[in-house]
Amino acid sequence: MLVIEGLHASIGDTEILSGLSLEVAAGEVHAVMGPNGSGKSTLAHVLAGRDPYRVTAGRVLYDGADLLAMTPEERAAAGVFLAFQHPIEIPGVANMYFLRTALNALRRARGLDEIGPVEFLKLADEKCRLVEMDRSLMDRSVNDGFSGGEKKRNEILQMLVLEPRLAILDETDSGLDIDALRVVAKGVTSLRSPGTAVVLITHHQRLLDHVVPDRVHVLAGGRIVRSGGPELAAELEAHGYADLEAMPAAGLSALIGPRR
Amino acid sequence: MTPRAQAVAARPSQELELPPLGQPSDPAWLSVSRRRAAAWVRANGFPSSKQEDWRYTSIDPVLAVPLVDGTGTTGRRPSLAVLDLLDLLGPRLGAVRLVMVNGHLAPELSQRAALPGGARILRLEDALADNPRQLASLWSWRSGGYPHALRALSDALATDGVLIDLPAGAVVEEPIEVVLLSAPGGAERWSHPRVVVAAGAASRATVIENYLGAPGRPSVTNALTQVMMDDEAQVDHYVMQADSTDGFHFSSLEVRPGRASHFSSRLLAVGARIGRHEVQVALQGEDAEIELSGLFLTGAGQVHDNPVLVDHAAPGCRSRQLYKGVAGGDGRGVFNGHIVVRAGANGTDAQQINKNLLVSDRAEVDTRPRLEIFADDVACAHGAAVGQLDPGAVFYLRSRGISYQQARALLVSGFAREVIDGFADGPIRQYAELLASAQLDRVVLTRQDGAAPAPAGGRASSASAATEGAAR
C-alpha cells in the first residue's frame, strides 16, 4: 500500500530524511520508533504534504500512485490520515461543523452523497462514545482550549469518522495518561482491518503494549536503521537508542531487517 | 461646469453649488440651522487626506458624484418599479420595516405595525412640519461647529428619515428595521437620510439600519443616526452595510446615553466602494454601559473606514469595543478608535479591541487605537493586531480533505464569528451570516489571491513554500 524509496527531505538547508525506505502492506500495523530529532515527525509531515518540507530525492508510492504529487486534500481523499502530534486550535469553527465539512469533502471527492446534519450527529455521537470524549467538545471550537488528552482523543475521533485506509499517528501517545492511551489503542485496533494500514510513530514502547504491531522500525539519522518484529520494541525499551546512534554508518546496513 | 471640475473646485469653495436647503415648510430655526451648515461647508470645504481622521480615505472619488443634478429635474423616485425594488430588499428583519429609497421614505414598500407602550414611528418630514420642537435640539446638537463637511451637509440637506419615539417605559421587543436603499434612476445622486431614536426613561427597543444598494450609477449615502437616551433606557442598534460597490457610504452614529442606560451598536460592513462608519458616543450620564462592535469584510477595490470615538465624561461608565476586519484583494480597512476619559470620569471601565486579518498580500489594514486619560481610578485596556491566516491551520484542515479555498474560508469565518455571535439570535444573525459568507466567497477570498500552492511536501514544494510565505 505504501512504498517509500530512498526518501531525502530537507527543511531550509538542513537535510532531515536521508534515504529513508519503508514498505507497509495493507492490513499491517507498523511502528516507527526513534530518538528525538531522528526525523519521525518530518516523515509524518512529508507523507501528509505539509509545507515547508522539501523532498530532494526518492519517491513515495501509495497504491502505486505518486503520493508526493498530490495536494494534502487529495491525499486525504485517497484515504491518507495524519493524527497530529500537536493538533491545531481553530477558534470560531465548531468541532462538529468542521468534522462534517471534512467528511463531506471526502465523500464528494469519492463520488458519494453528502451526509446530512442529523445523520452526522448520530455518527459523531457513536464515535464520541468509542473514544470516551465529552460530547460537549463537539460544540466547541476545534481544539480550542482542549486539554492535551482531549486534543488527542479528538484526533482519534476524526480518524474514526473519516475512516482512512492509511493512518499515520505522529506521537499520538506522547504525554497521555493511561486512560487516554487505552483510547488511542482502542481507536487503532478498531481501524485495523485487511484493507487498512497504520503507521505508529512513537518515541516509547508504551502504546505498543496495547497495540501489537506487525513490524517495528528504528529511525535514526533520517533513515530506517533496523527493522524487526514486535520484540524489537521491547529491546529498544530495555537498551535505549544510544547504541544505534553511536554506530558507524557503514555498520548500519547490516542491521536493517529484510525488506518485505 | 462638469461634475468633476465642480468637485475639485469644492475644497473649500464659496461657489459650491448645493441643492435647495430643506423644505418651504421648515420652521425658522431649521432654516437658520441649514444655512449655517451650508455656510460651514463653503467656508471649510471637504476633508483632505492631510487631515488625521481622513488620512486613509480619499474623498475625491466621492466628490466626483455631483451634489446637484445637472438635469434640473426634481423627481425623487427611482425608475425601478415597486416590484423590482421589493426584490432588492431581502428578508425582513423585524415586524416593522420602514423603507427609504434614495433618502426618501417609501410608504408603499414599508410595513408598519402597532407598537406597544405608546411607541411611535414618525416620518421625519412629518415630524419636522408638525412638532419640530423635539428635533430642534438635534439640529443644534453640535454647538462647536462640525467635524467635517459630510456631517454639516446632513444638517443642511436632510429632510426625510425616521423618528422613533419611545415614551418612558415603552418596551418594543420586535426589532424596528429601517431599510435605506440606493437605487439608480432618481435625479438625486446624494441622499442624506436621518434616523432619530428618542428613548424615554427605561424604554427599550432594537433598531436595525439595513443599507442596500443596487448596482449602477454611483451614488452617495450620507446617513446620520442620532440616539438620545434618558435614564435606564436600553437601545440595541445594528448597521448592516451592503451598499452597492459602485457607490459610497457614509454613516454617522451619534449617541448620548443617559444615566444607567445600556446602548449597543453592531456593524457588519460588506458593501460600498468607500464605506465610512463613524461612531461617536458622549457618555454624559453616570453608570451607563455601552458596547460597540464591528466586522468589516473588505474586498478588492473597497475601503472601509471605522472612526470610533467614545468620550467618557461622566463617572462610572463602562464601554466595550470589539472591531474585527478582514481585507482581501487590494482592499483597505481602517480602524481609528479613540477613547477619551475626561477629568472627573472616575470609575471608568473602558476596553477596546481591534483584530485584523489580511488574506492577500496586496490588502492593507491600518489600525490606530488611541487612549487619552485625564481621570484617576480608571480601568482602560486596548489592543490591536494585524495578522495573516495561520499556514499550520490551513494545512490541518487540508489534511482532513478540505480544499485550500474552503480551508481559508472556514478560518476567516471562524475569525469573524466572535463579532457575529454578538448579534441577537434570530433573523438578524442569520442575515449577518448570509451577508458575511457571500462577501467572503465573492470578494475577500478571490481565486486570484487564494490559488492553492503546488502540492506541498512534494518536489515542487520549494515554490509553494514561497507562495505561502508571501501570503502570510
mmCIF file of C-alpha atoms in Angstrom, chain B residues 154-445:
data_model
loop_
_atom_site.group_PDB
_atom_site.id
_atom_site.type_symbol
_atom_site.label_atom_id
_atom_site.label_comp_id
_atom_site.label_asym_id
_atom_site.label_seq_id
_atom_site.Cartn_x
_atom_site.Cartn_y
_atom_site.Cartn_z
ATOM 1 C CA SER B 154 -26.609 66.372 6.644
ATOM 2 C CA ASP B 155 -27.770 69.339 8.719
ATOM 3 C CA ALA B 156 -28.044 71.476 5.598
ATOM 4 C CA LEU B 157 -29.854 68.990 3.412
ATOM 5 C CA ALA B 158 -31.512 66.186 5.414
ATOM 6 C CA THR B 159 -35.258 66.389 5.021
ATOM 7 C CA ASP B 160 -36.527 62.859 5.341
ATOM 8 C CA GLY B 161 -35.974 59.909 7.578
ATOM 9 C CA VAL B 162 -37.438 58.193 10.555
ATOM 10 C CA LEU B 163 -38.109 59.354 14.094
ATOM 11 C CA ILE B 164 -38.532 56.529 16.572
ATOM 12 C CA ASP B 165 -40.176 57.946 19.647
ATOM 13 C CA LEU B 166 -40.172 55.728 22.729
ATOM 14 C CA PRO B 167 -42.053 57.203 25.691
ATOM 15 C CA ALA B 168 -40.845 56.409 29.199
ATOM 16 C CA GLY B 169 -41.303 52.739 29.990
ATOM 17 C CA ALA B 170 -42.168 51.673 26.427
ATOM 18 C CA VAL B 171 -40.731 48.261 25.635
ATOM 19 C CA VAL B 172 -40.688 47.219 21.987
ATOM 20 C CA GLU B 173 -39.491 43.624 21.718
ATOM 21 C CA GLU B 174 -39.659 43.236 17.941
ATOM 22 C CA PRO B 175 -36.800 44.893 16.087
ATOM 23 C CA ILE B 176 -37.614 48.033 14.123
ATOM 24 C CA GLU B 177 -35.961 47.780 10.734
ATOM 25 C CA VAL B 178 -35.126 50.778 8.596
ATOM 26 C CA VAL B 179 -34.045 49.859 5.090
ATOM 27 C CA LEU B 180 -32.006 52.507 3.306
ATOM 28 C CA LEU B 181 -31.906 51.571 -0.323
ATOM 29 C CA SER B 182 -29.897 53.272 -3.020
ATOM 30 C CA ALA B 183 -31.360 52.528 -6.411
ATOM 31 C CA PRO B 184 -30.239 54.078 -9.659
ATOM 32 C CA GLY B 185 -32.652 56.203 -11.615
ATOM 33 C CA GLY B 186 -33.559 59.016 -9.257
ATOM 34 C CA ALA B 187 -32.493 62.536 -10.095
ATOM 35 C CA GLU B 188 -30.644 62.896 -6.809
ATOM 36 C CA ARG B 189 -27.305 61.163 -6.549
ATOM 37 C CA TRP B 190 -26.665 62.064 -2.907
ATOM 38 C CA SER B 191 -29.029 61.120 -0.133
ATOM 39 C CA HIS B 192 -28.968 62.388 3.438
ATOM 40 C CA PRO B 193 -31.312 60.103 5.350
ATOM 41 C CA ARG B 194 -31.638 60.612 9.075
ATOM 42 C CA VAL B 195 -32.735 58.200 11.782
ATOM 43 C CA VAL B 196 -33.537 59.663 15.169
ATOM 44 C CA VAL B 197 -34.187 57.498 18.208
ATOM 45 C CA ALA B 198 -35.588 59.279 21.239
ATOM 46 C CA ALA B 199 -35.613 56.720 24.048
ATOM 47 C CA GLY B 200 -37.511 57.764 27.178
ATOM 48 C CA ALA B 201 -36.600 56.600 30.662
ATOM 49 C CA ALA B 202 -36.453 52.810 30.999
ATOM 50 C CA SER B 203 -37.709 52.315 27.452
ATOM 51 C CA ARG B 204 -36.291 49.549 25.331
ATOM 52 C CA ALA B 205 -36.019 48.904 21.592
ATOM 53 C CA THR B 206 -33.909 47.334 18.887
ATOM 54 C CA VAL B 207 -33.246 49.381 15.753
ATOM 55 C CA ILE B 208 -31.732 47.890 12.626
ATOM 56 C CA GLU B 209 -30.405 50.034 9.817
ATOM 57 C CA ASN B 210 -30.168 47.926 6.726
ATOM 58 C CA TYR B 211 -28.269 49.654 3.913
ATOM 59 C CA LEU B 212 -28.701 48.146 0.479
ATOM 60 C CA GLY B 213 -27.677 49.345 -2.917
ATOM 61 C CA ALA B 214 -28.453 48.346 -6.464
ATOM 62 C CA PRO B 215 -25.506 48.425 -8.831
ATOM 63 C CA GLY B 216 -25.331 51.136 -11.443
ATOM 64 C CA ARG B 217 -24.630 54.834 -11.476
ATOM 65 C CA PRO B 218 -22.565 55.745 -8.402
ATOM 66 C CA SER B 219 -24.483 57.357 -5.595
ATOM 67 C CA VAL B 220 -23.545 58.683 -2.180
ATOM 68 C CA THR B 221 -25.352 57.724 1.007
ATOM 69 C CA ASN B 222 -24.664 60.294 3.712
ATOM 70 C CA ALA B 223 -26.659 58.986 6.650
ATOM 71 C CA LEU B 224 -26.898 60.284 10.177
ATOM 72 C CA THR B 225 -28.319 58.442 13.148
ATOM 73 C CA GLN B 226 -28.881 60.188 16.444
ATOM 74 C CA VAL B 227 -29.783 58.278 19.574
ATOM 75 C CA MET B 228 -30.822 60.203 22.665
ATOM 76 C CA MET B 229 -31.402 58.111 25.723
ATOM 77 C CA ASP B 230 -32.944 59.012 29.047
ATOM 78 C CA ASP B 231 -32.115 57.264 32.319
ATOM 79 C CA GLU B 232 -32.066 53.477 32.236
ATOM 80 C CA ALA B 233 -33.151 53.219 28.606
ATOM 81 C CA GLN B 234 -31.870 50.349 26.519
ATOM 82 C CA VAL B 235 -31.264 50.588 22.784
ATOM 83 C CA ASP B 236 -29.681 47.850 20.704
ATOM 84 C CA HIS B 237 -28.667 49.136 17.320
ATOM 85 C CA TYR B 238 -27.393 47.452 14.182
ATOM 86 C CA VAL B 239 -25.889 48.700 10.945
ATOM 87 C CA MET B 240 -25.881 46.254 8.066
ATOM 88 C CA GLN B 241 -23.901 47.950 5.331
ATOM 89 C CA ALA B 242 -24.412 46.226 1.991
ATOM 90 C CA ASP B 243 -24.449 49.250 -0.269
ATOM 91 C CA SER B 244 -23.542 48.790 -3.913
ATOM 92 C CA THR B 245 -19.812 48.576 -4.600
ATOM 93 C CA ASP B 246 -20.417 51.191 -7.293
ATOM 94 C CA GLY B 247 -21.430 53.685 -4.618
ATOM 95 C CA PHE B 248 -20.203 55.397 -1.486
ATOM 96 C CA HIS B 249 -21.449 55.003 2.032
ATOM 97 C CA PHE B 250 -21.022 57.442 4.875
ATOM 98 C CA SER B 251 -22.894 56.821 8.057
ATOM 99 C CA SER B 252 -22.503 58.638 11.274
ATOM 100 C CA LEU B 253 -23.868 57.426 14.578
ATOM 101 C CA GLU B 254 -24.168 59.901 17.439
ATOM 102 C CA VAL B 255 -25.221 58.563 20.796
ATOM 103 C CA ARG B 256 -25.989 60.252 24.089
ATOM 104 C CA PRO B 257 -26.672 57.566 26.663
ATOM 105 C CA GLY B 258 -28.459 58.662 29.820
ATOM 106 C CA ARG B 259 -27.696 57.650 33.386
ATOM 107 C CA ALA B 260 -27.551 53.865 33.841
ATOM 108 C CA SER B 261 -28.667 53.309 30.272
ATOM 109 C CA HIS B 262 -27.491 50.472 28.026
ATOM 110 C CA PHE B 263 -26.572 51.028 24.433
ATOM 111 C CA SER B 264 -25.100 48.637 21.898
ATOM 112 C CA SER B 265 -24.317 49.064 18.237
ATOM 113 C CA ARG B 266 -23.150 46.308 15.965
ATOM 114 C CA LEU B 267 -21.871 46.845 12.453
ATOM 115 C CA LEU B 268 -21.432 44.465 9.570
ATOM 116 C CA ALA B 269 -19.838 46.188 6.581
ATOM 117 C CA VAL B 270 -19.549 44.382 3.276
ATOM 118 C CA GLY B 271 -20.646 46.974 0.731
ATOM 119 C CA ALA B 272 -19.718 50.247 -0.944
ATOM 120 C CA ARG B 273 -16.590 51.271 -2.799
ATOM 121 C CA ILE B 274 -15.759 53.547 0.112
ATOM 122 C CA GLY B 275 -17.624 52.893 3.333
ATOM 123 C CA ARG B 276 -17.060 55.046 6.384
ATOM 124 C CA HIS B 277 -18.890 54.110 9.549
ATOM 125 C CA GLU B 278 -18.416 56.764 12.140
ATOM 126 C CA VAL B 279 -19.447 56.334 15.771
ATOM 127 C CA GLN B 280 -19.424 58.997 18.470
ATOM 128 C CA VAL B 281 -20.663 58.236 21.920
ATOM 129 C CA ALA B 282 -20.806 61.013 24.513
ATOM 130 C CA LEU B 283 -21.092 59.403 27.946
ATOM 131 C CA GLN B 284 -22.540 62.251 29.975
ATOM 132 C CA GLY B 285 -24.782 60.283 32.329
ATOM 133 C CA GLU B 286 -23.342 58.204 35.157
ATOM 134 C CA ASP B 287 -23.159 54.420 35.175
ATOM 135 C CA ALA B 288 -24.085 53.891 31.532
ATOM 136 C CA GLU B 289 -22.882 50.805 29.691
ATOM 137 C CA ILE B 290 -22.149 50.759 26.002
ATOM 138 C CA GLU B 291 -20.963 48.061 23.669
ATOM 139 C CA LEU B 292 -19.724 48.747 20.135
ATOM 140 C CA SER B 293 -18.695 46.045 17.744
ATOM 141 C CA GLY B 294 -17.988 45.889 14.086
ATOM 142 C CA LEU B 295 -16.958 43.445 11.420
ATOM 143 C CA PHE B 296 -15.697 44.813 8.127
ATOM 144 C CA LEU B 297 -15.041 42.450 5.236
ATOM 145 C CA THR B 298 -13.185 44.498 2.695
ATOM 146 C CA GLY B 299 -12.688 43.163 -0.797
ATOM 147 C CA ALA B 300 -10.828 44.253 -3.902
ATOM 148 C CA GLY B 301 -11.409 47.901 -4.764
ATOM 149 C CA GLN B 302 -13.025 48.669 -1.407
ATOM 150 C CA VAL B 303 -12.153 50.880 1.538
ATOM 151 C CA HIS B 304 -13.818 50.502 4.926
ATOM 152 C CA ASP B 305 -13.021 53.193 7.455
ATOM 153 C CA ASN B 306 -14.198 52.991 11.046
ATOM 154 C CA PRO B 307 -13.605 56.069 13.167
ATOM 155 C CA VAL B 308 -14.906 55.446 16.678
ATOM 156 C CA LEU B 309 -14.896 57.968 19.500
ATOM 157 C CA VAL B 310 -16.013 57.053 22.990
ATOM 158 C CA ASP B 311 -15.999 60.068 25.244
ATOM 159 C CA HIS B 312 -16.195 59.209 28.944
ATOM 160 C CA ALA B 313 -17.344 62.472 30.508
ATOM 161 C CA ALA B 314 -19.316 61.004 33.419
ATOM 162 C CA PRO B 315 -18.134 58.710 36.208
ATOM 163 C CA GLY B 316 -18.876 55.002 36.492
ATOM 164 C CA CYS B 317 -19.459 54.229 32.825
ATOM 165 C CA ARG B 318 -18.385 51.051 31.108
ATOM 166 C CA SER B 319 -17.547 50.842 27.412
ATOM 167 C CA ARG B 320 -16.570 47.871 25.291
ATOM 168 C CA GLN B 321 -15.346 47.929 21.699
ATOM 169 C CA LEU B 322 -14.633 44.907 19.557
ATOM 170 C CA TYR B 323 -13.806 45.559 15.915
ATOM 171 C CA LYS B 324 -12.576 42.930 13.519
ATOM 172 C CA GLY B 325 -11.526 43.412 9.923
ATOM 173 C CA VAL B 326 -10.737 41.073 7.052
ATOM 174 C CA ALA B 327 -9.147 42.574 3.947
ATOM 175 C CA GLY B 328 -8.597 40.764 0.666
ATOM 176 C CA GLY B 329 -7.610 41.725 -2.867
ATOM 177 C CA ASP B 330 -6.310 45.268 -2.714
ATOM 178 C CA GLY B 331 -8.940 46.119 -0.099
ATOM 179 C CA ARG B 332 -8.111 48.509 2.655
ATOM 180 C CA GLY B 333 -9.556 48.610 6.142
ATOM 181 C CA VAL B 334 -9.110 51.271 8.777
ATOM 182 C CA PHE B 335 -9.861 51.223 12.477
ATOM 183 C CA ASN B 336 -9.417 54.562 14.140
ATOM 184 C CA GLY B 337 -10.581 54.115 17.695
ATOM 185 C CA HIS B 338 -10.331 56.866 20.220
ATOM 186 C CA ILE B 339 -11.203 56.677 23.892
ATOM 187 C CA VAL B 340 -11.197 59.840 25.979
ATOM 188 C CA VAL B 341 -11.619 59.709 29.741
ATOM 189 C CA ARG B 342 -12.229 63.220 30.979
ATOM 190 C CA ALA B 343 -11.241 64.617 34.333
ATOM 191 C CA GLY B 344 -13.786 63.530 36.893
ATOM 192 C CA ALA B 345 -14.909 60.453 34.983
ATOM 193 C CA ASN B 346 -13.692 58.250 37.797
ATOM 194 C CA GLY B 347 -14.539 54.585 37.885
ATOM 195 C CA THR B 348 -14.459 54.446 34.097
ATOM 196 C CA ASP B 349 -14.032 50.947 32.693
ATOM 197 C CA ALA B 350 -13.098 51.175 29.018
ATOM 198 C CA GLN B 351 -11.887 48.442 26.740
ATOM 199 C CA GLN B 352 -11.063 48.491 23.052
ATOM 200 C CA ILE B 353 -10.003 45.544 20.923
ATOM 201 C CA ASN B 354 -9.246 45.580 17.209
ATOM 202 C CA LYS B 355 -8.078 42.480 15.356
ATOM 203 C CA ASN B 356 -7.488 42.256 11.637
ATOM 204 C CA LEU B 357 -6.745 39.572 9.134
ATOM 205 C CA LEU B 358 -5.081 40.141 5.780
ATOM 206 C CA VAL B 359 -5.933 37.449 3.272
ATOM 207 C CA SER B 360 -3.952 38.809 0.348
ATOM 208 C CA ASP B 361 -0.515 40.353 0.097
ATOM 209 C CA ARG B 362 -1.993 43.471 -1.522
ATOM 210 C CA ALA B 363 -4.531 44.126 1.213
ATOM 211 C CA GLU B 364 -3.927 46.667 3.927
ATOM 212 C CA VAL B 365 -5.344 47.455 7.325
ATOM 213 C CA ASP B 366 -4.406 50.499 9.326
ATOM 214 C CA THR B 367 -5.255 50.390 12.976
ATOM 215 C CA ARG B 368 -4.890 53.349 15.240
ATOM 216 C CA PRO B 369 -6.099 52.839 18.773
ATOM 217 C CA ARG B 370 -5.848 55.926 20.932
ATOM 218 C CA LEU B 371 -6.424 56.312 24.623
ATOM 219 C CA GLU B 372 -6.437 59.641 26.426
ATOM 220 C CA ILE B 373 -6.978 59.567 30.172
ATOM 221 C CA PHE B 374 -7.420 62.622 32.354
ATOM 222 C CA ALA B 375 -9.033 60.921 35.354
ATOM 223 C CA ASP B 376 -7.764 58.758 38.201
ATOM 224 C CA ASP B 377 -9.197 55.449 39.258
ATOM 225 C CA VAL B 378 -9.938 54.122 35.791
ATOM 226 C CA ALA B 379 -9.551 50.713 34.150
ATOM 227 C CA CYS B 380 -8.672 51.063 30.491
ATOM 228 C CA ALA B 381 -7.338 48.443 28.140
ATOM 229 C CA HIS B 382 -6.778 48.389 24.450
ATOM 230 C CA GLY B 383 -5.195 46.054 21.969
ATOM 231 C CA ALA B 384 -4.749 45.921 18.230
ATOM 232 C CA ALA B 385 -3.379 43.258 15.924
ATOM 233 C CA VAL B 386 -2.978 42.657 12.214
ATOM 234 C CA GLY B 387 -2.168 39.121 11.105
ATOM 235 C CA GLN B 388 -2.450 36.540 8.380
ATOM 236 C CA LEU B 389 -4.040 33.130 8.170
ATOM 237 C CA ASP B 390 -2.035 30.548 10.075
ATOM 238 C CA PRO B 391 -0.463 28.207 7.468
ATOM 239 C CA GLY B 392 -0.458 25.454 10.098
ATOM 240 C CA ALA B 393 -4.222 25.751 10.474
ATOM 241 C CA VAL B 394 -4.720 25.781 6.684
ATOM 242 C CA PHE B 395 -2.675 22.572 6.459
ATOM 243 C CA TYR B 396 -4.578 20.964 9.327
ATOM 244 C CA LEU B 397 -7.885 21.475 7.503
ATOM 245 C CA ARG B 398 -6.482 20.382 4.138
ATOM 246 C CA SER B 399 -5.078 17.231 5.704
ATOM 247 C CA ARG B 400 -8.676 16.356 6.578
ATOM 248 C CA GLY B 401 -9.754 16.662 2.938
ATOM 249 C CA ILE B 402 -10.993 20.252 2.985
ATOM 250 C CA SER B 403 -9.874 22.185 -0.103
ATOM 251 C CA TYR B 404 -7.434 25.073 0.128
ATOM 252 C CA GLN B 405 -10.190 27.558 -0.745
ATOM 253 C CA GLN B 406 -12.648 26.096 1.729
ATOM 254 C CA ALA B 407 -9.998 25.888 4.439
ATOM 255 C CA ARG B 408 -9.272 29.603 4.083
ATOM 256 C CA ALA B 409 -12.989 30.414 4.058
ATOM 257 C CA LEU B 410 -13.537 28.337 7.210
ATOM 258 C CA LEU B 411 -10.679 30.034 9.037
ATOM 259 C CA VAL B 412 -11.825 33.509 8.058
ATOM 260 C CA SER B 413 -15.416 32.822 9.068
ATOM 261 C CA GLY B 414 -14.079 31.439 12.335
ATOM 262 C CA PHE B 415 -12.209 34.696 12.841
ATOM 263 C CA ALA B 416 -15.365 36.701 12.106
ATOM 264 C CA ARG B 417 -17.611 34.587 14.317
ATOM 265 C CA GLU B 418 -16.740 36.419 17.522
ATOM 266 C CA VAL B 419 -18.447 39.563 16.223
ATOM 267 C CA ILE B 420 -21.383 37.845 14.521
ATOM 268 C CA ASP B 421 -22.100 35.780 17.645
ATOM 269 C CA GLY B 422 -22.841 39.092 19.365
ATOM 270 C CA PHE B 423 -25.783 39.675 17.004
ATOM 271 C CA ALA B 424 -29.107 38.705 18.579
ATOM 272 C CA ASP B 425 -30.139 35.157 17.839
ATOM 273 C CA GLY B 426 -32.736 35.095 15.059
ATOM 274 C CA PRO B 427 -33.249 36.780 11.685
ATOM 275 C CA ILE B 428 -30.616 39.461 12.258
ATOM 276 C CA ARG B 429 -27.845 36.960 12.960
ATOM 277 C CA GLN B 430 -28.933 34.719 10.096
ATOM 278 C CA TYR B 431 -28.894 37.706 7.782
ATOM 279 C CA ALA B 432 -25.454 38.723 9.049
ATOM 280 C CA GLU B 433 -24.139 35.209 8.411
ATOM 281 C CA LEU B 434 -25.612 35.259 4.915
ATOM 282 C CA LEU B 435 -24.110 38.645 4.058
ATOM 283 C CA ALA B 436 -20.741 37.743 5.548
ATOM 284 C CA SER B 437 -20.385 34.395 3.831
ATOM 285 C CA ALA B 438 -21.485 35.804 0.479
ATOM 286 C CA GLN B 439 -18.952 38.592 0.803
ATOM 287 C CA LEU B 440 -16.182 36.202 1.822
ATOM 288 C CA ASP B 441 -16.875 33.918 -1.122
ATOM 289 C CA ARG B 442 -17.310 36.691 -3.651
ATOM 290 C CA VAL B 443 -14.717 39.262 -2.822
ATOM 291 C CA VAL B 444 -12.370 38.514 0.012
ATOM 292 C CA LEU B 445 -11.262 35.035 -0.948
#
